Every structure is written in structure tokens, then in C-alpha cells.
């Protein structure tokens, strides 16, 4: 199968192009129009076999996850998905693998009305790089540098089950087959919090998606906003499988695990009911887990206000 036939077979648009994409796959570039009063939000994420996923990973789930991690970045900006490109390096053409991968990817793309508009395909070690394009009204993006002292800190959904599933694969934790399977859904099938991100426009100040662990990702907000924070470790929403483990492990994986793809955001305390209404509208649970303060640094305290030692380091691809 030639490169052209492969693209034609697996990666052509499934729906007719929306009006804002006058030209999709097949030319040197795609053409896309932005609506009046909107800014484009653009992000790329690369997934490398052996680093971000096991080389024998289920291709349908991999197709889902490759797009989901990118959509999660749009969610964290309060941007609405519009289109994406796919750059793919494949060691060989395996029709079953390509069919399942593209189905997993397109299923999620269609849910979010996000159109595949181009890409690149080459032979090489398995590597998947997606770039997403979203839209946000000018000036309304939820930026990392916009937190303010006194803001509440919130997180969506639940934390740590994806890290627990990884620990199961790596034999770091013993889990029952049923528990491992359920936790593994969080690792392989993250749900990008797009609806919540959109509902938080005009309510939240700063936001980030939790991909590398809460401490590290909240740290990016603090650094960019030049502020500090206190986090309540006994208020963290542990994933339901993780919650059955001991407290130390729950805290470690919720604070420093990776792959949660939840939103961590800050909002003024006067907006608490608006935050809860936005979460309800988005059908997503949110939990208040601390507050932003002027004093630099991150303090983590338990329910008795006792400090927790900060030995947890955010997962960093260059240090491990
Ligand atoms: P060029 O030589 O100009 O880079 P290509 O032959 O690589 O063009 O690609 C031809 C067309 O197919 C382009 O429109 C490109 O965006 C699209 N394309 C290539 N690979 C993919 C892919 N994996 N998914 C979607 N579109 C792709
Ligand atoms: Mg090319």
C-alpha cells in the first residue's frame, strides 16, 4: 500500500467539511477560517512508543488517547475544538492496527466535532503527533498566568487511578484483575474536559490540565502567575480504585501521578456557586482543594493543618 493509498483509506475526512474548513486533506495545506471575534488556540502533543505507551498498546485506545490528550489542552484554555492534524511514523503498514487506531481517533473526534484536516505519514519507529486547533473568544482564554491571590483552587473529576493502573502494569502494586481493568480505563481512555473548560470561561481565572501530576502542573500556574498556594491533601478527590489503597499511596498518586487529564483551575471565592453551576452544566464533579496566596511556594497540609513533606516530584520525562 502506498503512502497515498494509506492516507486515502484510513485518514480521509469521515464527514463533509464544515464551512469553516473550505479545504481539508489533499492539498499542500488545509485552509481554515476563524470566526469573527475569535482567537485560535493551537497545541501539539507527541506520543512515543516505549515512552508514553507500550508498543503493543490496544490501537483503538491509542487512537482515542492520542487525540484526547490534545483535546485536553484545548479544554484547559476554555477553547472549542475545530480541527486537527495527524503526523504519524509507522514501522510497517498493519491494516488491522490502522483500522482500529483510526476508528478510536475518529470516534472521539466526531464527539467533539473536531475535523481531521491534514498531516504527514512516514515509515519509522511508532510515533504519533497530533496538533489541535480550537477557538476561543478574544481575551477569554483560561491562561496559566491569570491566577490571583485569594482564588480558590479546584480540580475536576478524580485523581490517581491512571497512575495506579501504571503501577499495576509495572508490578509496583498488586491489584485484582477487575480493579486493574477499571483503573486502566483512566490510563487509556481519558475524557477531555472540553464542556467544563467552555463552561468556565468568564468564571475561572487560570486553568491547566493535569497530565504530569497535580503538584507539577499546579506549579506551572503558580510560576506563571508569580504566586503561591496551600493545598489540602485530605480534600483531594481520589480515584475510586485508588481510594481503596492506604492513605500515603492515595496522596502520592493523586499529588504526583500522571495521566489524569483533569482540569485544575483557580476562581475567585465570590464565584463558588458559578463554578458549581458550570460543573453541573458540564456534568462533571469539581472539588475545592486549596487556595492561591501571595507568598511564593506550595504548602500541602492535612486536615489538622499539619504540613506534608514535599518529597513528591512531578513526573518528568527527562529525569526518569
Ligand atoms: P506533502 O508532500 O505536501 O507533505 P503529503 O503527500 O505528505 O503531502 O500529504 C498529502 C496530503 O495528505 C496532505 O494534504 C496531507 O495533509 C495529508 N496527510 C498526510 N498524512 C496524513 C495523515 N496521517 N492524516 C491526515 N492527513 C494526512
Ligand atoms: Mg508530507
XYZ file of C-alpha atoms and ligand atoms in Angstrom:
348
model
C 0.000 0.000 0.000
C 1.470 3.368 -0.985
C 1.561 6.283 1.431
C -1.138 7.982 -0.617
C -3.429 4.912 -0.538
C -2.901 4.550 3.196
C -3.967 8.151 3.848
C -6.884 7.752 1.458
C -8.040 4.574 3.174
C -7.619 5.349 6.864
C -7.301 9.084 7.267
C -9.741 10.828 4.974
C -12.449 13.014 6.462
C -15.422 10.978 7.641
C -17.885 13.842 7.490
C -18.291 16.540 4.872
C -16.145 19.528 5.727
C -17.793 22.207 7.840
C -17.993 25.672 6.276
C -15.043 26.972 8.327
C -12.800 24.433 6.546
C -13.049 25.337 2.829
C -10.157 22.969 2.041
C -9.247 19.828 4.006
C -6.927 16.880 3.285
C -5.288 16.547 -0.140
C -3.593 19.829 -0.961
C -0.289 21.240 0.280
C -2.090 22.944 3.139
C -5.590 22.864 4.574
C -7.473 26.161 4.743
C -9.400 27.155 7.845
C -11.273 30.334 8.725
C -11.607 31.690 12.255
C -14.944 33.239 13.216
C -15.073 36.986 13.817
C -14.114 37.885 17.390
C -12.383 34.559 17.987
C -8.737 33.620 18.530
C -7.185 30.311 17.516
C -5.862 28.091 20.329
C -3.203 25.691 18.979
C -1.393 22.838 20.698
C 0.670 19.745 19.774
C 1.328 16.604 21.763
C 3.579 13.763 20.683
C 3.161 10.179 21.879
C 6.232 7.979 21.527
C 6.124 4.174 21.783
C 8.002 2.903 24.828
C 7.853 6.329 26.457
C 4.181 7.334 26.576
C 2.595 3.982 25.766
C 3.544 0.326 25.455
C 4.383 -0.580 21.843
C 1.738 -3.344 21.931
C -0.967 -0.979 23.266
C -4.525 -1.561 22.037
C -4.641 0.549 18.835
C -8.267 1.679 19.288
C -7.458 3.029 22.755
C -4.242 4.558 21.456
C -6.171 6.384 18.725
C -8.537 7.725 21.378
C -5.764 8.749 23.759
C -3.603 10.454 21.124
C -6.429 12.850 20.338
C -7.761 13.027 23.925
C -4.507 14.403 25.357
C -4.563 17.146 22.729
C -8.241 17.991 23.279
C -7.422 18.197 26.985
C -5.086 21.122 26.232
C -7.917 22.910 24.433
C -10.181 22.229 27.439
C -7.602 23.805 29.729
C -7.730 27.018 27.658
C -11.526 27.115 27.509
C -11.268 26.607 23.736
C -13.756 24.860 21.455
C -12.229 22.119 19.234
C -12.377 22.796 15.479
C -9.749 20.741 13.649
C -6.586 18.668 13.998
C -3.651 17.314 12.028
C -2.003 13.922 12.488
C 1.696 13.232 11.897
C 2.319 9.525 12.073
C 5.513 7.452 11.908
C 4.800 3.729 11.455
C 7.314 0.858 11.434
C 5.121 -1.064 8.945
C 1.641 -0.990 7.425
C -0.618 -3.244 9.508
C -4.178 -2.882 8.182
C -5.895 -4.127 11.374
C -3.825 -1.795 13.535
C -4.502 1.193 11.274
C -8.230 0.462 11.116
C -8.556 0.245 14.909
C -6.311 3.245 15.557
C -8.229 5.457 13.143
C -11.602 4.276 14.484
C -10.614 5.111 18.071
C -9.391 8.519 16.959
C -12.371 9.383 14.733
C -14.914 8.247 17.322
C -13.619 10.863 19.766
C -13.113 13.459 17.004
C -16.751 13.184 15.948
C -17.990 13.541 19.542
C -16.200 16.882 19.701
C -16.891 17.991 16.102
C -13.155 18.159 15.513
C -12.199 17.616 11.871
C -9.014 15.906 10.623
C -7.606 18.383 8.072
C -4.148 17.044 7.265
C -0.964 15.503 8.499
C 2.088 13.591 7.440
C 2.810 9.860 7.203
C 6.224 8.252 7.175
C 7.976 4.982 7.938
C 9.806 4.954 11.274
C 9.557 3.984 14.943
C 5.897 4.290 16.057
C 5.283 7.932 16.896
C 2.023 9.861 16.906
C 1.957 13.655 16.854
C -1.354 15.493 16.761
C -1.851 19.243 16.531
C -5.257 20.592 17.533
C -6.855 23.886 16.545
C -9.558 25.390 18.710
C -11.352 28.701 19.022
C -11.850 30.964 21.999
C -13.398 34.459 22.130
C -10.636 37.092 22.075
C -9.295 37.677 25.594
C -11.282 34.840 27.215
C -8.713 32.025 27.178
C -8.023 30.454 30.592
C -4.311 31.169 30.880
C -1.773 29.822 33.353
C -0.608 33.321 34.257
C -4.014 34.614 35.352
C -4.373 33.254 38.919
C -4.917 35.831 41.655
C -4.142 35.759 45.385
C -7.243 34.628 47.278
C -8.540 32.440 44.410
C -9.934 29.024 45.281
C -8.143 26.064 43.657
C -10.414 23.457 42.105
C -9.874 20.159 40.345
C -12.322 18.219 38.171
C -13.125 14.504 38.389
C -10.820 12.204 40.344
C -7.046 11.800 40.534
C -4.588 8.921 40.704
C -6.320 5.913 39.139
C -4.279 6.238 35.925
C -1.056 6.175 37.958
C -2.352 3.192 39.914
C -3.035 1.323 36.666
C 0.520 2.055 35.509
C 1.814 0.753 38.858
C -0.174 -2.433 38.188
C 1.491 -2.922 34.779
C 4.924 -2.208 36.261
C 4.235 -4.666 39.138
C 4.766 -1.838 41.646
C 1.342 -2.553 43.163
C -0.649 -5.772 43.392
C -4.197 -5.220 42.101
C -7.068 -7.584 41.425
C -7.746 -8.120 37.711
C -11.086 -6.280 37.966
C -9.583 -3.289 39.801
C -6.681 -3.098 37.385
C -9.010 -3.141 34.392
C -11.174 -0.375 35.803
C -8.200 1.824 36.730
C -6.657 1.134 33.310
C -9.653 2.788 31.638
C -8.480 6.042 33.209
C -4.989 5.460 31.799
C -6.062 4.510 28.273
C -9.350 6.369 27.792
C -9.065 9.823 29.366
C -12.104 12.089 28.875
C -11.015 15.564 27.818
C -12.979 18.078 29.939
C -13.989 20.218 26.962
C -17.505 21.067 28.165
C -16.211 22.089 31.583
C -13.495 24.291 30.052
C -16.111 26.082 27.928
C -18.463 26.499 30.903
C -15.649 28.037 32.988
C -14.996 30.897 30.541
C -15.586 34.189 32.324
C -15.692 32.409 35.716
C -12.259 30.814 36.244
C -9.086 32.888 36.256
C -6.360 30.322 35.422
C -6.500 26.691 34.287
C -4.223 23.814 33.323
C -4.857 20.171 32.504
C -3.288 17.687 34.916
C -1.101 15.487 32.707
C 2.143 15.237 34.676
C 0.801 15.241 38.246
C -1.131 17.841 40.229
C 1.859 19.311 42.111
C 3.893 19.873 38.986
C 1.008 21.188 36.912
C -0.365 23.497 39.613
C 3.277 24.585 39.972
C 3.125 25.886 36.377
C 0.169 28.115 37.285
C 1.979 29.382 40.399
C 5.168 30.108 38.491
C 3.460 31.885 35.601
C 1.211 33.835 37.966
C 4.106 34.559 40.398
C 2.076 33.362 43.366
C 1.999 30.517 45.926
C -0.689 28.183 47.236
C -1.901 25.974 50.041
C -3.345 22.575 49.095
C -5.485 20.429 51.417
C -4.295 16.844 50.830
C -7.293 15.419 52.680
C -9.675 17.152 50.275
C -8.197 15.584 47.123
C -10.692 13.536 45.086
C -9.011 10.116 44.897
C -9.997 7.810 42.047
C -12.395 5.082 43.252
C -9.850 2.268 42.852
C -7.015 4.258 44.384
C -9.261 5.196 47.320
C -9.136 1.540 48.460
C -5.358 1.791 49.000
C -3.505 3.227 52.017
C -3.535 6.979 52.644
C 0.153 7.504 51.798
C -0.277 5.902 48.361
C -3.523 7.808 47.721
C -1.785 11.089 48.458
C 1.297 10.247 46.420
C -0.568 9.187 43.291
C -3.150 11.980 43.484
C -0.465 14.634 44.019
C 2.289 13.350 41.751
C 0.859 10.642 39.496
C 0.381 11.447 35.836
C -2.119 10.937 33.015
C -5.223 12.162 34.894
C -6.262 14.726 32.239
C -8.462 16.535 34.721
C -8.645 20.337 34.859
C -7.035 22.215 37.739
C -8.296 25.798 37.811
C -8.496 28.834 40.043
C -11.517 31.096 40.533
C -12.413 33.925 42.889
C -14.212 32.757 46.049
C -17.132 35.002 45.046
C -17.628 32.673 42.049
C -18.088 29.440 44.041
C -21.719 28.975 43.122
C -20.969 29.887 39.486
C -18.202 27.241 39.415
C -20.576 24.625 40.802
C -23.260 25.601 38.287
C -20.725 25.346 35.420
C -19.651 21.911 36.648
C -23.248 20.776 36.843
C -23.926 22.071 33.348
C -20.856 20.108 32.153
C -21.973 17.030 34.097
C -18.548 16.921 35.807
C -17.722 16.805 39.511
C -15.401 19.536 40.801
C -13.702 19.688 44.205
C -12.215 22.667 46.039
C -8.704 21.621 47.116
C -6.968 24.775 48.367
C -6.321 28.434 47.700
C -3.877 30.774 45.981
C -1.835 33.138 48.135
C 0.742 35.868 47.624
C 3.530 34.023 49.442
C 5.559 32.001 46.901
C 5.820 28.200 47.152
C 3.366 25.341 47.539
C 2.306 24.256 51.029
C 0.455 20.973 51.394
C -1.413 20.490 54.665
C -3.595 17.726 56.110
C -6.993 18.124 57.769
C -5.252 19.160 61.042
C -3.360 21.861 59.159
C -0.095 19.916 59.590
C 2.370 20.321 56.689
C 3.142 17.356 54.471
C 6.765 16.993 53.365
C 7.085 17.790 49.710
C 9.085 14.782 48.546
C 6.711 14.068 45.676
C 8.172 15.181 42.403
C 6.051 15.633 39.351
C 6.703 13.031 36.674
C 9.330 14.463 34.395
C 10.271 12.734 31.154
C 13.864 13.907 31.335
C 14.560 12.825 34.909
C 13.235 9.287 34.636
P 3.290 16.886 1.135
O 4.270 16.123 0.286
O 2.813 18.179 0.535
O 3.708 16.988 2.555
P 1.805 14.501 1.594
O 1.936 13.579 0.426
O 2.652 14.262 2.801
O 1.947 15.992 1.103
O 0.278 14.503 2.060
C -0.759 14.607 1.109
C -1.995 15.096 1.804
O -2.394 14.132 2.782
C -1.806 16.415 2.553
O -2.991 17.158 2.419
C -1.582 15.978 3.960
O -2.017 16.973 4.883
C -2.440 14.718 4.042
N -1.937 13.735 5.040
C -0.742 13.100 5.056
N -0.660 12.242 6.082
C -1.836 12.334 6.763
C -2.359 11.726 7.919
N -1.676 10.821 8.650
N -3.602 12.094 8.306
C -4.287 13.009 7.610
N -3.864 13.611 6.525
C -2.645 13.296 6.083
Mg 4.167 15.219 3.777
